[in-house]
mmCIF file of C-alpha atoms in Angstrom:
data_model
loop_
_atom_site.group_PDB
_atom_site.id
_atom_site.type_symbol
_atom_site.label_atom_id
_atom_site.label_comp_id
_atom_site.label_asym_id
_atom_site.label_seq_id
_atom_site.Cartn_x
_atom_site.Cartn_y
_atom_site.Cartn_z
ATOM 1 C CA LYS A 1 170.799 196.999 23.493
ATOM 2 C CA ASN A 2 167.777 198.188 25.532
ATOM 3 C CA GLU A 3 168.281 201.396 27.605
ATOM 4 C CA VAL A 4 166.599 199.536 30.558
ATOM 5 C CA GLU A 5 167.433 195.826 31.042
ATOM 6 C CA GLN A 6 165.941 193.511 33.899
ATOM 7 C CA SER A 7 167.134 190.268 35.063
ATOM 8 C CA PRO A 8 165.799 187.760 35.289
ATOM 9 C CA GLN A 9 163.089 187.644 32.607
ATOM 10 C CA ASN A 10 161.203 184.646 34.647
ATOM 11 C CA LEU A 11 161.540 183.635 38.256
ATOM 12 C CA THR A 12 159.888 181.110 40.204
ATOM 13 C CA ALA A 13 160.190 180.957 44.020
ATOM 14 C CA GLN A 14 158.727 178.913 46.980
ATOM 15 C CA GLU A 15 156.651 180.741 49.516
ATOM 16 C CA GLY A 16 158.778 182.591 51.991
ATOM 17 C CA GLU A 17 161.809 183.018 50.123
ATOM 18 C CA PHE A 18 163.815 186.192 49.424
ATOM 19 C CA ILE A 19 163.462 187.469 46.038
ATOM 20 C CA THR A 20 165.781 189.943 44.029
ATOM 21 C CA ILE A 21 164.899 191.490 40.705
ATOM 22 C CA ASN A 22 167.660 193.517 38.995
ATOM 23 C CA CYS A 23 167.612 196.477 36.772
ATOM 24 C CA SER A 24 170.315 198.277 34.852
ATOM 25 C CA TYR A 25 169.919 201.285 32.850
ATOM 26 C CA SER A 26 172.165 203.099 30.280
ATOM 27 C CA VAL A 27 170.667 206.661 30.217
ATOM 28 C CA GLY A 28 170.818 209.560 32.765
ATOM 29 C CA ILE A 29 167.849 209.442 34.824
ATOM 30 C CA SER A 30 165.954 211.774 37.393
ATOM 31 C CA ALA A 31 164.289 208.753 38.938
ATOM 32 C CA LEU A 32 163.455 205.271 38.479
ATOM 33 C CA HIS A 33 160.145 203.553 38.953
ATOM 34 C CA TRP A 34 159.317 199.978 40.171
ATOM 35 C CA LEU A 35 155.851 198.883 38.890
ATOM 36 C CA GLN A 36 153.773 195.634 39.375
ATOM 37 C CA GLN A 37 151.566 194.436 36.633
ATOM 38 C CA HIS A 38 148.926 191.643 37.861
ATOM 39 C CA PRO A 39 147.407 188.892 35.743
ATOM 40 C CA GLY A 40 144.311 191.026 34.971
ATOM 41 C CA GLY A 41 146.697 193.726 33.448
ATOM 42 C CA GLY A 42 146.403 196.712 35.892
ATOM 43 C CA ILE A 43 149.446 198.480 36.723
ATOM 44 C CA VAL A 44 150.423 199.759 40.291
ATOM 45 C CA SER A 45 153.260 201.971 41.090
ATOM 46 C CA LEU A 46 155.408 200.464 43.726
ATOM 47 C CA PHE A 47 158.147 202.870 44.230
ATOM 48 C CA MET A 48 159.768 205.760 42.627
ATOM 49 C CA LEU A 49 163.424 206.535 43.723
ATOM 50 C CA SER A 50 166.299 208.558 42.937
ATOM 51 C CA SER A 51 168.830 207.537 45.390
ATOM 52 C CA GLY A 52 169.319 205.153 48.305
ATOM 53 C CA LYS A 53 166.568 202.858 49.702
ATOM 54 C CA LYS A 54 162.835 202.906 50.244
ATOM 55 C CA LYS A 55 160.845 200.298 52.066
ATOM 56 C CA HIS A 56 157.202 199.514 51.960
ATOM 57 C CA GLY A 57 156.103 196.579 53.935
ATOM 58 C CA ARG A 58 157.842 193.393 52.531
ATOM 59 C CA LEU A 59 159.140 195.310 49.369
ATOM 60 C CA ILE A 60 162.418 197.192 49.354
ATOM 61 C CA ALA A 61 163.940 199.058 46.575
ATOM 62 C CA THR A 62 167.535 200.269 46.190
ATOM 63 C CA ILE A 63 169.313 202.203 43.636
ATOM 64 C CA ASN A 64 172.945 202.922 43.045
ATOM 65 C CA ILE A 65 173.304 206.053 40.670
ATOM 66 C CA GLN A 66 177.008 205.606 40.253
ATOM 67 C CA GLU A 67 176.509 202.166 38.948
ATOM 68 C CA LYS A 68 173.233 202.676 37.224
ATOM 69 C CA HIS A 69 171.697 199.718 38.972
ATOM 70 C CA SER A 70 168.399 199.329 40.967
ATOM 71 C CA SER A 71 167.179 196.235 42.741
ATOM 72 C CA LEU A 72 163.783 195.284 44.034
ATOM 73 C CA HIS A 73 163.611 192.781 47.021
ATOM 74 C CA ILE A 74 160.585 190.933 48.352
ATOM 75 C CA THR A 75 161.048 189.383 51.825
ATOM 76 C CA ALA A 76 158.995 186.425 52.893
ATOM 77 C CA SER A 77 157.495 186.128 49.394
ATOM 78 C CA HIS A 78 153.860 185.066 49.041
ATOM 79 C CA PRO A 79 151.742 183.531 46.276
ATOM 80 C CA ARG A 80 149.952 186.868 45.963
ATOM 81 C CA ASP A 81 153.111 188.504 45.043
ATOM 82 C CA SER A 82 153.070 186.604 41.523
ATOM 83 C CA ALA A 83 152.917 189.252 39.015
ATOM 84 C CA VAL A 84 155.180 190.943 36.287
ATOM 85 C CA TYR A 85 157.618 193.565 38.097
ATOM 86 C CA ILE A 86 158.570 196.139 35.692
ATOM 87 C CA CYS A 87 161.267 199.047 36.159
ATOM 88 C CA ALA A 88 161.160 202.191 34.346
ATOM 89 C CA ALA A 89 163.661 204.792 34.198
ATOM 90 C CA LYS A 90 162.583 208.474 33.852
ATOM 91 C CA GLU A 91 165.282 210.464 31.797
ATOM 92 C CA THR A 92 166.860 213.521 32.908
ATOM 93 C CA SER A 93 165.999 215.121 29.435
ATOM 94 C CA GLY A 94 162.301 214.701 29.659
ATOM 95 C CA SER A 95 159.242 213.273 31.313
ATOM 96 C CA ARG A 96 158.900 209.900 29.405
ATOM 97 C CA LEU A 97 159.480 206.699 31.039
ATOM 98 C CA THR A 98 161.523 203.910 29.462
ATOM 99 C CA PHE A 99 160.654 200.461 30.473
ATOM 100 C CA GLY A 100 162.176 197.350 30.975
ATOM 101 C CA GLU A 101 160.661 194.157 29.571
ATOM 102 C CA GLY A 102 159.626 192.986 33.006
ATOM 103 C CA THR A 103 160.261 190.085 35.425
ATOM 104 C CA GLN A 104 157.700 187.457 35.659
ATOM 105 C CA LEU A 105 157.369 186.269 39.147
ATOM 106 C CA THR A 106 155.712 183.162 40.264
ATOM 107 C CA VAL A 107 155.634 182.337 43.795
ATOM 108 C CA ASN A 108 154.429 178.683 44.702
ATOM 109 C CA PRO A 109 152.832 177.627 47.806
ATOM 110 C CA ASN B 1 140.061 210.821 45.459
ATOM 111 C CA ALA B 2 139.455 208.477 42.726
ATOM 112 C CA GLY B 3 142.495 207.029 40.797
ATOM 113 C CA VAL B 4 143.019 207.392 37.204
ATOM 114 C CA MET B 5 140.163 206.205 34.932
ATOM 115 C CA GLN B 6 140.075 204.820 31.597
ATOM 116 C CA ASN B 7 137.260 203.917 29.472
ATOM 117 C CA PRO B 8 136.318 201.751 27.771
ATOM 118 C CA ARG B 9 138.106 199.053 29.405
ATOM 119 C CA HIS B 10 137.714 196.940 26.633
ATOM 120 C CA LEU B 11 137.207 198.048 22.999
ATOM 121 C CA VAL B 12 136.397 195.755 19.821
ATOM 122 C CA ARG B 13 136.722 197.552 16.433
ATOM 123 C CA ARG B 14 136.890 196.160 12.900
ATOM 124 C CA ARG B 15 139.630 197.032 10.514
ATOM 125 C CA GLY B 16 139.294 200.543 9.103
ATOM 126 C CA GLN B 17 137.059 201.843 12.027
ATOM 127 C CA GLU B 18 138.087 204.641 14.675
ATOM 128 C CA ALA B 19 139.149 203.950 18.152
ATOM 129 C CA ARG B 20 138.643 206.602 20.988
ATOM 130 C CA LEU B 21 140.222 205.867 24.084
ATOM 131 C CA ARG B 22 139.644 208.200 27.165
ATOM 132 C CA CYS B 23 141.602 208.895 30.299
ATOM 133 C CA SER B 24 140.486 210.910 33.196
ATOM 134 C CA PRO B 25 143.621 211.903 35.335
ATOM 135 C CA MET B 26 143.585 211.910 39.284
ATOM 136 C CA LYS B 27 142.107 214.979 40.610
ATOM 137 C CA GLY B 28 144.515 217.666 40.658
ATOM 138 C CA HIS B 29 146.863 216.196 38.063
ATOM 139 C CA SER B 30 147.619 218.233 34.886
ATOM 140 C CA HIS B 31 150.013 216.004 33.256
ATOM 141 C CA VAL B 32 148.677 212.985 31.046
ATOM 142 C CA TYR B 33 151.085 210.031 29.509
ATOM 143 C CA TRP B 34 149.889 207.436 27.182
ATOM 144 C CA TYR B 35 151.673 204.101 26.900
ATOM 145 C CA ARG B 36 151.010 201.036 24.735
ATOM 146 C CA GLN B 37 151.679 197.365 25.432
ATOM 147 C CA LEU B 38 151.574 195.203 22.498
ATOM 148 C CA PRO B 39 150.965 191.349 23.088
ATOM 149 C CA GLU B 40 153.880 189.702 24.761
ATOM 150 C CA GLU B 41 155.873 193.111 24.725
ATOM 151 C CA GLY B 42 156.931 195.592 27.204
ATOM 152 C CA LEU B 43 155.368 199.121 27.677
ATOM 153 C CA LYS B 44 156.252 201.818 25.313
ATOM 154 C CA PHE B 45 155.767 205.616 25.653
ATOM 155 C CA MET B 46 153.499 207.187 23.046
ATOM 156 C CA VAL B 47 152.810 210.720 24.040
ATOM 157 C CA TYR B 48 152.959 213.324 26.912
ATOM 158 C CA LEU B 49 150.182 216.081 27.471
ATOM 159 C CA GLN B 50 149.631 218.783 29.745
ATOM 160 C CA LYS B 51 146.131 220.669 29.492
ATOM 161 C CA GLU B 52 145.619 221.789 25.938
ATOM 162 C CA ASN B 53 149.506 221.044 24.792
ATOM 163 C CA ILE B 54 151.308 218.170 23.431
ATOM 164 C CA ILE B 55 154.694 218.250 25.119
ATOM 165 C CA ASP B 56 156.339 214.962 23.706
ATOM 166 C CA GLU B 57 154.887 213.054 20.917
ATOM 167 C CA SER B 58 157.906 211.065 20.022
ATOM 168 C CA GLY B 59 156.488 207.845 20.586
ATOM 169 C CA MET B 60 153.492 208.221 18.543
ATOM 170 C CA PRO B 61 153.176 206.456 15.265
ATOM 171 C CA LYS B 62 153.235 209.136 12.532
ATOM 172 C CA GLU B 63 150.029 208.312 10.901
ATOM 173 C CA ARG B 64 146.388 207.609 12.117
ATOM 174 C CA PHE B 65 147.187 208.365 15.863
ATOM 175 C CA SER B 66 146.463 211.452 17.499
ATOM 176 C CA ALA B 67 145.951 212.505 21.194
ATOM 177 C CA GLU B 68 144.684 215.709 23.030
ATOM 178 C CA PHE B 69 144.061 216.851 26.541
ATOM 179 C CA PRO B 70 141.343 219.708 26.396
ATOM 180 C CA LYS B 71 140.996 222.265 29.162
ATOM 181 C CA GLU B 72 137.760 220.465 30.102
ATOM 182 C CA GLY B 73 137.243 216.554 30.241
ATOM 183 C CA PRO B 74 139.395 213.673 29.721
ATOM 184 C CA SER B 75 142.371 213.049 27.314
ATOM 185 C CA ILE B 76 141.536 211.090 24.267
ATOM 186 C CA LEU B 77 143.894 209.052 22.249
ATOM 187 C CA ARG B 78 142.366 208.578 18.767
ATOM 188 C CA ILE B 79 143.327 205.809 16.251
ATOM 189 C CA GLN B 80 141.846 206.213 13.000
ATOM 190 C CA GLN B 81 141.467 203.325 10.567
ATOM 191 C CA VAL B 82 142.460 200.663 13.061
ATOM 192 C CA VAL B 83 144.550 197.782 11.793
ATOM 193 C CA ARG B 84 145.140 194.414 13.418
ATOM 194 C CA GLY B 85 148.566 195.656 14.614
ATOM 195 C CA ASP B 86 146.907 198.453 16.882
ATOM 196 C CA SER B 87 145.390 195.403 19.203
ATOM 197 C CA ALA B 88 147.157 196.207 22.497
ATOM 198 C CA ALA B 89 146.622 197.427 25.904
ATOM 199 C CA TYR B 90 146.873 201.238 26.189
ATOM 200 C CA PHE B 91 147.488 202.806 29.474
ATOM 201 C CA CYS B 92 147.341 206.211 30.588
ATOM 202 C CA ALA B 93 149.036 207.643 33.666
ATOM 203 C CA SER B 94 148.888 211.097 35.362
ATOM 204 C CA SER B 95 151.170 213.069 37.617
ATOM 205 C CA PRO B 96 150.712 216.484 39.275
ATOM 206 C CA SER B 97 153.762 217.704 37.835
ATOM 207 C CA THR B 98 157.090 216.741 36.402
ATOM 208 C CA GLY B 99 159.439 218.615 38.387
ATOM 209 C CA PHE B 100 161.552 216.676 41.048
ATOM 210 C CA GLY B 101 161.233 217.116 44.742
ATOM 211 C CA THR B 102 163.100 215.797 47.555
ATOM 212 C CA SER B 103 160.187 213.376 48.407
ATOM 213 C CA GLY B 104 159.931 212.202 44.815
ATOM 214 C CA SER B 105 156.182 211.477 45.184
ATOM 215 C CA TRP B 106 154.634 214.734 43.751
ATOM 216 C CA ASN B 107 155.855 213.777 40.117
ATOM 217 C CA GLU B 108 155.134 210.090 40.467
ATOM 218 C CA GLN B 109 153.094 208.810 37.740
ATOM 219 C CA TYR B 110 149.917 206.959 38.587
ATOM 220 C CA PHE B 111 148.396 204.405 36.050
ATOM 221 C CA GLY B 112 145.091 203.875 34.871
ATOM 222 C CA PRO B 113 143.735 200.255 34.435
ATOM 223 C CA GLY B 114 144.118 200.321 30.749
ATOM 224 C CA THR B 115 141.902 199.672 27.640
ATOM 225 C CA ARG B 116 142.390 196.644 25.726
ATOM 226 C CA LEU B 117 141.763 197.380 22.115
ATOM 227 C CA THR B 118 141.125 194.152 19.877
ATOM 228 C CA VAL B 119 140.829 194.793 16.025
ATOM 229 C CA THR B 120 139.140 192.185 14.309
#
C-alpha cells in the first residue's frame, strides 16, 4: 500500500464542471503539497497546507488532519486545466516529499 | 527573481557514459532536493542537500549515483556508467528552509523544469 494515494487516477470532465481530486496519506505529515504537471513535464506548486483550506483563483485545497485526507477542487473547469495533479506529503520526520501517483485530468471543451 | 533552473533540459547519453545534471536553486534558497520520475511512474525522492552537506540520501541508488551542493555554484547530480534504466526525468526543487512557519510558504519547495535523460 502506497503511503500517499490519490483518486481517481484518471478524470475526464466537460468544461465548466466542478472537479474534485482526493488524496489520502498514512504517514504523519507536517504539510501537504498539491502540484500540477503539464504535458510538457514542468511542475508547478499549487498549494502547500497543513490545516484548513486555501483558495487561489478557481482552485481550492482542503485538508483534514484527523482523517489524513486532502482534496483539490477546481471550480468552472477549463480545457487549460488539463494536466496531471499530484499530491505530496512532507513527513514530520524529515524534509522529503512522498508523492501520490497523480491524477490525469482532461477537460473537454 | 529567477525560478529554479536546471540544465541541460534534455540529455542523451550512451550506455556506460557519465551524466551530469545541474540545478541552480532560487536566489536565497539553501536547500535542494532531487527527484526522479521514471516513464509512466510517479515522482520519487532521491536526495536532500544543504550547502556542502548531504542531509538525506535515502532515496539514492547505492551505486553510480552521487550528488553535491558546493558552497559556490549549482547542485550537481552525477550518474556514472549510465544504463537504459536511468532514462527518466530528473527534477530538482529548492526551498529557503525546512522549518515550518504559520504561513507555510517559507519552506515550500519550488520545482525546476526538469532534465530529461535518455540513455541509448
